[in-house]
Short mmCIF file of C-alpha atoms and ligand atoms in Angstrom, two decimals:
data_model
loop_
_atom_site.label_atom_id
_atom_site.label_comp_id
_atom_site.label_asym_id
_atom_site.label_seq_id
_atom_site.Cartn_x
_atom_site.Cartn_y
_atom_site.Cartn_z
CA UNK A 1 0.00 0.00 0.00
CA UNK A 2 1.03 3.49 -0.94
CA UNK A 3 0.63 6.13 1.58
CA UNK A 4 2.01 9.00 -0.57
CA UNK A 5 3.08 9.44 -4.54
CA UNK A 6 6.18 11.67 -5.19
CA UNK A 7 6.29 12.74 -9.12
CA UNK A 8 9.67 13.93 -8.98
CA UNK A 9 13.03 12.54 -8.03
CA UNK A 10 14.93 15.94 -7.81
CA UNK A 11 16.37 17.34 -4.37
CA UNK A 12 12.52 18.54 -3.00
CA UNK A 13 10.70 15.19 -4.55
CA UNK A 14 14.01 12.83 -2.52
CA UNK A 15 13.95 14.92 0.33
CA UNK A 16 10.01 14.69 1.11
CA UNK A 17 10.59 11.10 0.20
CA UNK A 18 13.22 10.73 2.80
CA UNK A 19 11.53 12.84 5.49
CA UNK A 20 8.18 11.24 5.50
CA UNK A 21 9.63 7.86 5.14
CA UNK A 22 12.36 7.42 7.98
CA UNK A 23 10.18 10.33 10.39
CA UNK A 24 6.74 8.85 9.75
CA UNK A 25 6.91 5.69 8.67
CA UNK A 26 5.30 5.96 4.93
CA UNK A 27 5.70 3.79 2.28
CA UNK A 28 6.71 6.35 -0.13
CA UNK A 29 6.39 6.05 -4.09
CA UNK A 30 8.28 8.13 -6.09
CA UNK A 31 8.15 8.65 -9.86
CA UNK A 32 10.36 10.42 -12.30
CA UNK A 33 9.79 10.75 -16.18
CA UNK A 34 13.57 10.33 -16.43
CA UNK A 35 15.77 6.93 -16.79
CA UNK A 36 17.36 8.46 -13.65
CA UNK A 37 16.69 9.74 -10.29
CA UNK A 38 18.52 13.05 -8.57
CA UNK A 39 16.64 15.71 -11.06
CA UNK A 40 19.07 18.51 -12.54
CA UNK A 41 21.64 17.61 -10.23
CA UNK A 42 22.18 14.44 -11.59
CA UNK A 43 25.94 13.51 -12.85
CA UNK A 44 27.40 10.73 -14.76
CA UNK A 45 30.66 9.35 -15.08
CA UNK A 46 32.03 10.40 -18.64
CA UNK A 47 32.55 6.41 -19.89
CA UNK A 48 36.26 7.17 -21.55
CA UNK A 49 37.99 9.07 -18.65
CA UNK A 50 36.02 8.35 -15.64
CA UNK A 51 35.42 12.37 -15.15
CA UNK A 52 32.36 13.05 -12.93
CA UNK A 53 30.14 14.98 -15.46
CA UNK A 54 26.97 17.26 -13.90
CA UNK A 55 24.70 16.46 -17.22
CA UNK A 56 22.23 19.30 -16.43
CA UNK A 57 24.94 21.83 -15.88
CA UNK A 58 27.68 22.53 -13.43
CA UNK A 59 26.61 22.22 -9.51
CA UNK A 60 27.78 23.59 -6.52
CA UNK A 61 26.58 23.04 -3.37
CA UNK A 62 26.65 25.83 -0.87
CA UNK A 63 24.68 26.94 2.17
CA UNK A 64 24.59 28.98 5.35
CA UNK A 65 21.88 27.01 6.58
CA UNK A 66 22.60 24.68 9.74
CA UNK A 67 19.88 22.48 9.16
CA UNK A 68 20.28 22.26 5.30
CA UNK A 69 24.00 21.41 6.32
CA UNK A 70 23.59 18.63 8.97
CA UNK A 71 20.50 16.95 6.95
CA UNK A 72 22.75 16.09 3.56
CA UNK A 73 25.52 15.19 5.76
CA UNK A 74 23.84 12.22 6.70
CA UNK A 75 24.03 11.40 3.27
CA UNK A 76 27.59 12.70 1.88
CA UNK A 77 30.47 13.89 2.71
CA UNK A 78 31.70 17.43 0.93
CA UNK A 79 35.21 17.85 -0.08
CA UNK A 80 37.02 21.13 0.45
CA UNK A 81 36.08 22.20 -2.94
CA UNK A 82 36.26 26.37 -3.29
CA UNK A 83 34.02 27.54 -6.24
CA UNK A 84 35.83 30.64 -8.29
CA UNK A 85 35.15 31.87 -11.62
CA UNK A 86 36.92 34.07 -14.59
CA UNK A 87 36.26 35.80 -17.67
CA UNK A 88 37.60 35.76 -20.78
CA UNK A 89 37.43 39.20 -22.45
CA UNK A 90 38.81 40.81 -25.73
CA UNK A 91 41.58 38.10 -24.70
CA UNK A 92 42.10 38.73 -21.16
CA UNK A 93 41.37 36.78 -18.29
CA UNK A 94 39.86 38.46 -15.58
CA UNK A 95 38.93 37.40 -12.09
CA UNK A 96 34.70 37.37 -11.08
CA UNK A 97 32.58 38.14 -9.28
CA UNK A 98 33.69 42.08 -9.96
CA UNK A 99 36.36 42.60 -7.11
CA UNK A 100 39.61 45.00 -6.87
CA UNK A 101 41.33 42.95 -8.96
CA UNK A 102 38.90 42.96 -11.66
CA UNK A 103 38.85 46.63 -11.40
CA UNK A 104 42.55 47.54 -11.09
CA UNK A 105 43.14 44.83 -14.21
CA UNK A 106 40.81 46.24 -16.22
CA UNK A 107 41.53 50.30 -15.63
CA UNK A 108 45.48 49.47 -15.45
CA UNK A 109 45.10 50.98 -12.29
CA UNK A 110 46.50 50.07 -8.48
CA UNK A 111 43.77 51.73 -6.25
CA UNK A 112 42.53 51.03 -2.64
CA UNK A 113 39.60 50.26 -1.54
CA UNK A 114 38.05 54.00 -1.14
CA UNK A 115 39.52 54.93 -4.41
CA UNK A 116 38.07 52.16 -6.58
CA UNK A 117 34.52 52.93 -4.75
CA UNK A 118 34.77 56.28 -5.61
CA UNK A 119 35.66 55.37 -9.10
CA UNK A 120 33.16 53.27 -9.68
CA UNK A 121 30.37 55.79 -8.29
CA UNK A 122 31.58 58.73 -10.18
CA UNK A 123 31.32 56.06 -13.44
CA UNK A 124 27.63 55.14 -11.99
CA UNK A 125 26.69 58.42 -11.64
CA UNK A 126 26.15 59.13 -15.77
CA UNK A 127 22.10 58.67 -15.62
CA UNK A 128 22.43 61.85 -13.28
CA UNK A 129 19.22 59.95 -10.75
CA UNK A 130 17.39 59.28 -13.38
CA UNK A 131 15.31 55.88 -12.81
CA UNK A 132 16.81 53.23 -15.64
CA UNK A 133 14.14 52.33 -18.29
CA UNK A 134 15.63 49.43 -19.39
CA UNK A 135 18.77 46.71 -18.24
CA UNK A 136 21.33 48.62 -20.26
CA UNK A 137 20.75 51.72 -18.48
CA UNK A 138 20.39 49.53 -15.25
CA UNK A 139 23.57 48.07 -15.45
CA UNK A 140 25.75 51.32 -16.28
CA UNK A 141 23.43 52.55 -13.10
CA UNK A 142 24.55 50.00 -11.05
CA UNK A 143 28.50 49.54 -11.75
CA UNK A 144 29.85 52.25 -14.33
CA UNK A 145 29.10 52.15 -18.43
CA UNK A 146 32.90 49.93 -18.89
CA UNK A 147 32.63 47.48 -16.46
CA UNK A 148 28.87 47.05 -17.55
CA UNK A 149 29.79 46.36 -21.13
CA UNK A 150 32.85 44.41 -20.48
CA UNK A 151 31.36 41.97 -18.39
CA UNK A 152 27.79 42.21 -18.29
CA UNK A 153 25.86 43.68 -21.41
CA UNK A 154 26.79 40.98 -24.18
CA UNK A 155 26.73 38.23 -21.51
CA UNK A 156 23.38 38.98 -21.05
CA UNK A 157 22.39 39.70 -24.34
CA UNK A 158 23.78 35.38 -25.27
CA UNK A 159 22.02 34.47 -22.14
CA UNK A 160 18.59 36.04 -23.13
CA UNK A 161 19.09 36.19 -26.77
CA UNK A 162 17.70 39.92 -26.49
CA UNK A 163 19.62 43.50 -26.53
CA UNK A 164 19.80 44.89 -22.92
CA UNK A 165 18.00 48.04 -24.18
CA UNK A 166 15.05 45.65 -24.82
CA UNK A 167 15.03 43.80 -21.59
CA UNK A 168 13.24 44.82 -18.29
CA UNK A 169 15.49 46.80 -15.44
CA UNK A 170 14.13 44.66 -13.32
CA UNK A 171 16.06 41.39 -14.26
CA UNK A 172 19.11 43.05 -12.36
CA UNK A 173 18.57 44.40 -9.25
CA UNK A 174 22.06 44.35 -8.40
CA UNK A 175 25.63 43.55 -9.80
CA UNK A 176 27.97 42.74 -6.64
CA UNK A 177 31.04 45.01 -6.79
CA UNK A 178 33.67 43.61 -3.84
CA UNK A 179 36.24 46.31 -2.86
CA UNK A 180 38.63 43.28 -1.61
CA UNK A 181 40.87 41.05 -3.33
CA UNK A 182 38.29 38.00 -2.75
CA UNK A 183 37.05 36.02 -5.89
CA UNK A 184 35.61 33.11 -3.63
CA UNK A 185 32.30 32.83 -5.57
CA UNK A 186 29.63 32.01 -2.54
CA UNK A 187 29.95 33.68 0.37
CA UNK A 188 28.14 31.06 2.21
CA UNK A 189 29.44 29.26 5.69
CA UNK A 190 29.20 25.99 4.11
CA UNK A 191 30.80 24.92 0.27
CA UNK A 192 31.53 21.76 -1.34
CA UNK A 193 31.28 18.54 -3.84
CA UNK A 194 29.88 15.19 -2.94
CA UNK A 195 33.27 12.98 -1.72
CA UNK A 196 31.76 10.29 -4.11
CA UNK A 197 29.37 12.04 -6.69
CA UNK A 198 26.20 13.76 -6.45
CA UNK A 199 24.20 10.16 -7.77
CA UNK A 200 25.79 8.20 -4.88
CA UNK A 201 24.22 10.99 -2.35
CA UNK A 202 20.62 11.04 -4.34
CA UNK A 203 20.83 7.24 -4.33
CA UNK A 204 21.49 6.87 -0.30
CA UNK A 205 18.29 9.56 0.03
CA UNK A 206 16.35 6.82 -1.28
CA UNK A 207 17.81 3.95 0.09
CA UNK A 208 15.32 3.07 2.44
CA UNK A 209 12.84 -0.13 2.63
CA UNK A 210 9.71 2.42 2.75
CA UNK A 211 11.05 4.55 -0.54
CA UNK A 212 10.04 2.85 -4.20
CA UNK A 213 11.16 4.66 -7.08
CA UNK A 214 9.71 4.30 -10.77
CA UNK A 215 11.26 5.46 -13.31
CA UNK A 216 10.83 6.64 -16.43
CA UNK A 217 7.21 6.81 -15.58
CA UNK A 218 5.51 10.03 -16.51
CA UNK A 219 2.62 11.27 -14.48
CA UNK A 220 0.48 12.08 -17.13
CA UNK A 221 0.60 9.29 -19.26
CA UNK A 222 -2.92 7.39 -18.49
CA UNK A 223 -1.24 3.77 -19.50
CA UNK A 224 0.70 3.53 -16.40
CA UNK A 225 -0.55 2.87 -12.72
CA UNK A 226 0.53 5.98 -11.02
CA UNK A 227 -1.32 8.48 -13.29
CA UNK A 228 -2.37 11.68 -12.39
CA UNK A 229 -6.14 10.19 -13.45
CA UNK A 230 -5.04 6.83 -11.14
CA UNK A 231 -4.14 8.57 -8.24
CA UNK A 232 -5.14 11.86 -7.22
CA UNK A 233 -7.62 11.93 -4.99
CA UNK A 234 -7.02 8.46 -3.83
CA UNK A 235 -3.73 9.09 -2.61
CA UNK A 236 -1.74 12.81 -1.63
CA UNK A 237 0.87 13.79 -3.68
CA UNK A 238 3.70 15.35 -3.79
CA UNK A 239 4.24 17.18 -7.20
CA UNK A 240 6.97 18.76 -8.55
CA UNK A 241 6.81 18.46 -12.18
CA UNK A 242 5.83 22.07 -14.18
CA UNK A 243 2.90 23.39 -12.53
CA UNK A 244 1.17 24.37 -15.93
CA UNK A 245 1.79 21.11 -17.58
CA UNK A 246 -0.54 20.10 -14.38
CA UNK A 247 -3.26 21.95 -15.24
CA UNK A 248 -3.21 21.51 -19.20
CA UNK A 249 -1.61 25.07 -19.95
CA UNK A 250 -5.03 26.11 -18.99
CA UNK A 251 -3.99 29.90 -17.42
CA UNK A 252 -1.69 29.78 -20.79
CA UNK A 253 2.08 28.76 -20.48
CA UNK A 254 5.02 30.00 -18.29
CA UNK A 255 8.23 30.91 -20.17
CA UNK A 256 11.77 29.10 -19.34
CA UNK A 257 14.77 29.69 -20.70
CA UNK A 258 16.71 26.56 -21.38
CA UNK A 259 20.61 25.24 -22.01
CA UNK A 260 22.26 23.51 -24.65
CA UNK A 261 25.23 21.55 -23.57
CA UNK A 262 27.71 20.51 -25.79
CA UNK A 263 30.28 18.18 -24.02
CA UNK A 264 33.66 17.21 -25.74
CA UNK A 265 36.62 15.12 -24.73
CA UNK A 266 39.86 16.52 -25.65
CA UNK A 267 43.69 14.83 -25.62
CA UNK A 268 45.08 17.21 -23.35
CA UNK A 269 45.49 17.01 -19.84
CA UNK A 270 44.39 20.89 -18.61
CA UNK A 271 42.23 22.62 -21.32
CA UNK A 272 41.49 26.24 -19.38
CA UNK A 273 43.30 25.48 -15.78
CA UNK A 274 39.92 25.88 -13.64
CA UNK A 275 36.23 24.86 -13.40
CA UNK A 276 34.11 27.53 -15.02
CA UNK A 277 35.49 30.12 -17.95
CA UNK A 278 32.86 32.98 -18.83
CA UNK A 279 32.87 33.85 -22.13
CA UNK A 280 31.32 37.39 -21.95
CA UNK A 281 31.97 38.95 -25.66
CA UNK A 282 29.29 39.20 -28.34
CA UNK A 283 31.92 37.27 -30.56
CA UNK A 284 31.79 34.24 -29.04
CA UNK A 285 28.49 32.05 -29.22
CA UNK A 286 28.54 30.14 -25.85
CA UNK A 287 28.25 32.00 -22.35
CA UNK A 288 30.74 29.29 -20.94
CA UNK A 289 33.21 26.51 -20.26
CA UNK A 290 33.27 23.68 -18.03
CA UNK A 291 36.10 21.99 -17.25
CA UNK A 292 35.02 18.68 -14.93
CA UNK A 293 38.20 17.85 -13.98
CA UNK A 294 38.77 21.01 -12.21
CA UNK A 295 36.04 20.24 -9.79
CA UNK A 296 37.82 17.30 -8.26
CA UNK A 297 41.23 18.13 -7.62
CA UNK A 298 41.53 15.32 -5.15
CA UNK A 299 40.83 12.82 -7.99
CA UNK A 300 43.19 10.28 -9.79
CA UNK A 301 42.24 11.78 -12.86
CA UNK A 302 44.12 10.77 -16.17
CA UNK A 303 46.72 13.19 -17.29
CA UNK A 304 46.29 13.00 -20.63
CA UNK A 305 42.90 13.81 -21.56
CA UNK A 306 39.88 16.12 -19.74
CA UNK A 307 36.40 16.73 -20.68
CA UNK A 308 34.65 19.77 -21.62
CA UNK A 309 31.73 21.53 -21.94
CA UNK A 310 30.20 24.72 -23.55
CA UNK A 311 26.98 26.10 -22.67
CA UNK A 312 24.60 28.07 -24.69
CA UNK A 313 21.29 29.81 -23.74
CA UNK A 314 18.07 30.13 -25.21
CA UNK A 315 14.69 30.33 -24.67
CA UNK A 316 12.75 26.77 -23.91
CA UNK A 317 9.96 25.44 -26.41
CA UNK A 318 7.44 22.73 -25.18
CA UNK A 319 10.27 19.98 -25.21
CA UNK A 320 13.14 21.62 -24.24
CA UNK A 321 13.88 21.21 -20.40
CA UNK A 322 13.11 24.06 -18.33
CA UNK A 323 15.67 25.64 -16.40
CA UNK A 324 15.29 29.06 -15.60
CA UNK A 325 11.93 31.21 -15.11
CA UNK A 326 11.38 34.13 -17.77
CA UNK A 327 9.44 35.67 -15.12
CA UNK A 328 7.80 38.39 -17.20
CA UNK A 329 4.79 40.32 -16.25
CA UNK A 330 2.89 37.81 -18.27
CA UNK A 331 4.12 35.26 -16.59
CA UNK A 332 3.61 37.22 -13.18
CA UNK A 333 -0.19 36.96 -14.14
CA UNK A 334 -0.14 33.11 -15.30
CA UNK A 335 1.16 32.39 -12.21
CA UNK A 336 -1.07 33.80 -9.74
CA UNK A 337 -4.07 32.01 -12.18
CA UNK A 338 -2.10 28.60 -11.07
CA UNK A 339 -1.48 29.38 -7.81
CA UNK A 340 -5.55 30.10 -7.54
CA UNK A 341 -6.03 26.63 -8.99
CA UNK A 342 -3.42 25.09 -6.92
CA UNK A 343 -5.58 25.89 -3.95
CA UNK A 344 -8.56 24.14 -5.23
CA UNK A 345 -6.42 20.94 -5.57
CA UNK A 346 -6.48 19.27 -1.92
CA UNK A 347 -4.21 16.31 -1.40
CA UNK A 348 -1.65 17.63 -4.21
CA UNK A 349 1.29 19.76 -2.23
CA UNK A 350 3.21 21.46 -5.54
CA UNK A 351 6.82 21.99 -4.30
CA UNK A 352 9.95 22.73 -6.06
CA UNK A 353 11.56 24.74 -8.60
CA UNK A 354 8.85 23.67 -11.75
CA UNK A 355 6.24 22.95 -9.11
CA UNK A 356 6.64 27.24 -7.71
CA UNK A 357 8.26 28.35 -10.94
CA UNK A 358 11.00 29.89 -9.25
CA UNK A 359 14.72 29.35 -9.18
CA UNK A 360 16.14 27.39 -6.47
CA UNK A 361 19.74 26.10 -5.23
CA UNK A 362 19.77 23.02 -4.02
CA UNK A 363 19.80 23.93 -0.63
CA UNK A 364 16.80 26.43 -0.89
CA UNK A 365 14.86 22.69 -2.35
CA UNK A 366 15.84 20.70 0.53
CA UNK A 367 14.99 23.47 3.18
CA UNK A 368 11.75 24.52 1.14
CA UNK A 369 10.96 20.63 1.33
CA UNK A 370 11.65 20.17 5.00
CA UNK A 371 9.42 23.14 5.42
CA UNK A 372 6.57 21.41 3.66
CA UNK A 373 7.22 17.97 5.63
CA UNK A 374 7.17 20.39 8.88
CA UNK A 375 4.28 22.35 8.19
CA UNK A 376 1.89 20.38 5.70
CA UNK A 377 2.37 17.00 5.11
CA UNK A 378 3.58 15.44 8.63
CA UNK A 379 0.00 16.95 9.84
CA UNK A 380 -1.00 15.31 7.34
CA UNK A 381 -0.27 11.99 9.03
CA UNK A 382 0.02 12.48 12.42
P1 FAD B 1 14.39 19.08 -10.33
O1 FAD B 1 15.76 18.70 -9.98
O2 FAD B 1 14.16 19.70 -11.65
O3 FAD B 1 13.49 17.76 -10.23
C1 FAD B 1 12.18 17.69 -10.76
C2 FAD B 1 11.98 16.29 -11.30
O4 FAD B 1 10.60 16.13 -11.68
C3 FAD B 1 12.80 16.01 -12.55
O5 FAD B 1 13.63 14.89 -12.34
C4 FAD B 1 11.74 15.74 -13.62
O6 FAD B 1 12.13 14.74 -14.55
C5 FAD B 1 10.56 15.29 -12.80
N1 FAD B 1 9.28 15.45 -13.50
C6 FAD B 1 8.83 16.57 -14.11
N2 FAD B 1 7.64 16.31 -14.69
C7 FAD B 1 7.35 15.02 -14.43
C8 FAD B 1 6.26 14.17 -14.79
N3 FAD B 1 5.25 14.60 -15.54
N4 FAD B 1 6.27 12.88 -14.37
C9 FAD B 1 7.31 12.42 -13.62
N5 FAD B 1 8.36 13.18 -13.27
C10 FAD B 1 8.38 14.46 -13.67
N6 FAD B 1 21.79 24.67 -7.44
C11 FAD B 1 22.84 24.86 -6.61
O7 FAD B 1 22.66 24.81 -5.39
N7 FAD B 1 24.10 25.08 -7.11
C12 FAD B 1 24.34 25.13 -8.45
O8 FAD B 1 25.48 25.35 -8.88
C13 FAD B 1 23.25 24.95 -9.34
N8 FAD B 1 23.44 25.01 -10.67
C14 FAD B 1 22.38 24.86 -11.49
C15 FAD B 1 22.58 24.93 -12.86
C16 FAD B 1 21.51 24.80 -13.73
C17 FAD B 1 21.76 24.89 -15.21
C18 FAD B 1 20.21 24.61 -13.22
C19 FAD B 1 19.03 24.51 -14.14
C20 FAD B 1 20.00 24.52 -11.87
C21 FAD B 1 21.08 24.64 -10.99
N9 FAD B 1 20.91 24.54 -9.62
C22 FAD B 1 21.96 24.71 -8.78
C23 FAD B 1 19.56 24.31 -9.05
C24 FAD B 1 19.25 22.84 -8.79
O9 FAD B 1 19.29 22.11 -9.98
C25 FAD B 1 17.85 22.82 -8.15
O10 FAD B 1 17.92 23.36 -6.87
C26 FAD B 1 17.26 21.48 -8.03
O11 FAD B 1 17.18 20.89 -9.31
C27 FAD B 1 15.87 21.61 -7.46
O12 FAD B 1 15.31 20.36 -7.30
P2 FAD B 1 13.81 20.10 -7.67
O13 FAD B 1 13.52 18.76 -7.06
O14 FAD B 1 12.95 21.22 -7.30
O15 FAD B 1 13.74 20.05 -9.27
NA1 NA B 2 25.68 26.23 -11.33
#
């Protein structure tokens, strides 16, 4: 006997699982549309060099949140792993996020602290308090007209496929400028990898007797026995699939933007000489490159080959995965429709990142999901 259907292996469908299994004693189903469980943070061992790959894009795991921390620690271990980044421009590497040595690199320039502030808010300063009507103008509002271009405009431009003057202000609301010499990416208390891979983790979160997963079982296909038709109403669920694919694209349907991976083995053994390489001119087609390797230092890696992989940006159709929200005011609307409808749906709790359209780390899932365990579904049961 079922007590509760999951449709969604991801980080909020495995972590409900979990939870409601080992706290209350359910016997939890859970089924994903994929050949795989762990959702976007699924990775795969590249076959010819035994590289850890993260197929749905590079992941990092960070958190300040105590609880977050100690739950997947039951699960993993995290290596030491620091996350930075750099940025390839007119053929210069630069350090990110936007610090003092981004700043003195880029204006040939050895200032302090005060001086590059003051810089940088004299260059701000050109809208003269006018309110920015557009990204463009936000972004030279925000950290000075060359910085902005260098690093931000035609990044943004690949990434949404649309000129800055056309896009809304609001999709910045601000561009971190660090007056230290600090390129640590997340600022968060806790940062690191899975010791052993991000599957082996997502695999011991279902390990239990009470957990079953499914997959490549798709909630709305009527042939199989856990079908949206077969079991709401008979049994709660958890769903985290799109929230308008629930509902038929009745309210009309939420824009994504999606990623296009292409991953490529190469015979050398150091390609760019860290994890993640921007790629922020208009001249180049992808927004950036991956280097696995890089991730897990602490590997026996070979020596002579690494694997790669560029990313490019575009908006989602139907069959393209969703990754990240559009969020326009359209959207804005759609989604208060669904969230009106979602109400009238008792015994189906929509959680995570398609389930909300919103965007969500990892550790914002598994503390969301705890939350809904905590407040929602153990009263459920208790
Ligand atoms: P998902 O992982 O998307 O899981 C949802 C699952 O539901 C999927 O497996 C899907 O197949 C399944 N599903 C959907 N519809 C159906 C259906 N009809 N029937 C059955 N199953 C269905 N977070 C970080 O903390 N650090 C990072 O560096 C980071 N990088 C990211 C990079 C990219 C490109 C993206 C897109 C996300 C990144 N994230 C990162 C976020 C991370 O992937 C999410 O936090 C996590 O995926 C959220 O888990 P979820 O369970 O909500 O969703
Ligand atoms: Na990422």
């Amino acid at each position: 006997m079922t007590d509760l259907v999951v449709v969604g292996a991801g980080l909020f469908g495995l972590t409900v699982a979990e939870r409601m299994a080992t706290q209350h004693g359910l016997e939890v189903l859970v089924i994903d549309r994929r050949s795989h469980i762990g959702g976007n943070a699924y990775s795969a061992v590249e076959p010819e060099t035994g590289i850890e790959v993260h197929q749905y894009g590079a992941h990092l795991f960070h958190t300040s949140n105590e609880r977050v921390w100690e739950y997947v620690n039951r699960f993993t271990r995290f290596t030491s792993y620091v996350h930075r980044v750099y940025s390839t421009h007119r053929g210069e590497v630069y350090p990110l996020p936007i610090n003092l040595g981004t700043i003195n690199q880029f204006f040939r320039s050895a200032l302090g602290p005060a001086a590059a502030r003051a810089l940088i808010r004299e260059q701000a300063a050109e809208l003269g308090g006018r309110t920015p009507r557009n990204l463009d103008e936000q972004g030279v509002n925000l950290i000075g007209r060359p910085l902005y271009e260098a690093f931000v405009r035609d990044y943004t431009a690949k990434q949404w496929q649309t000129d800055p003057r056309e896009l809304p202000a609001s999709i910045i609301s601000r561009l971190p400028v660090r007056y230290t010499y600090d390129n640590r990416y997340f600022s968060d208390t806790y940062e690191g990898l899975p010791v052993d891979g991000y599957t082996a983790w997502l695999e011991r979160m279902a390990d239990h007797p009470k957990i079953t997963v499914r997959l490549a079982t798709d909630f709305f296909d009527p042939s199989q026995p856990v079908s949206k038709q077969a079991v709401v109403g008979q049994v709660p669920v958890v769903y985290t699939g799109p929230v308008d694919r629930y509902f038929d694209h009745s309210e009309g349907e939420l824009s994504w933007r999606t990623l296009d991976f292409e991953q490529e083995v190469l015979a050398v053994g150091d390609f760019q000489g860290t994890s993640v390489m921007n790629y922020p001119d208009a001249d180049v087609p992808y927004t950036r490159i991956h280097e696995f390797r890089h991730f897990h230092p602490e590997r026996d890696y070979p020596d002579d080959r690494t694997v790669i992989m560029r990313e490019f940006s575009r908006f989602a159709g139907r069959s393209d995965e969703p990754y990240y929200p559009v969020n326009t005011a359209t959207d804005r609307d759609r989604l208060a429709a669904y969230r009106r409808l979602v109400e009238g749906e008792p015994g189906v709790f929509f959680g995570g990142r398609l389930g909300t359209y919103q965007y969500l780390d990892m550790h914002m899932a598994i503390a969301a999901a705890l939350s809904t365990v905590d407040n929602r579904l153990g009263a459920l049961f208790s």
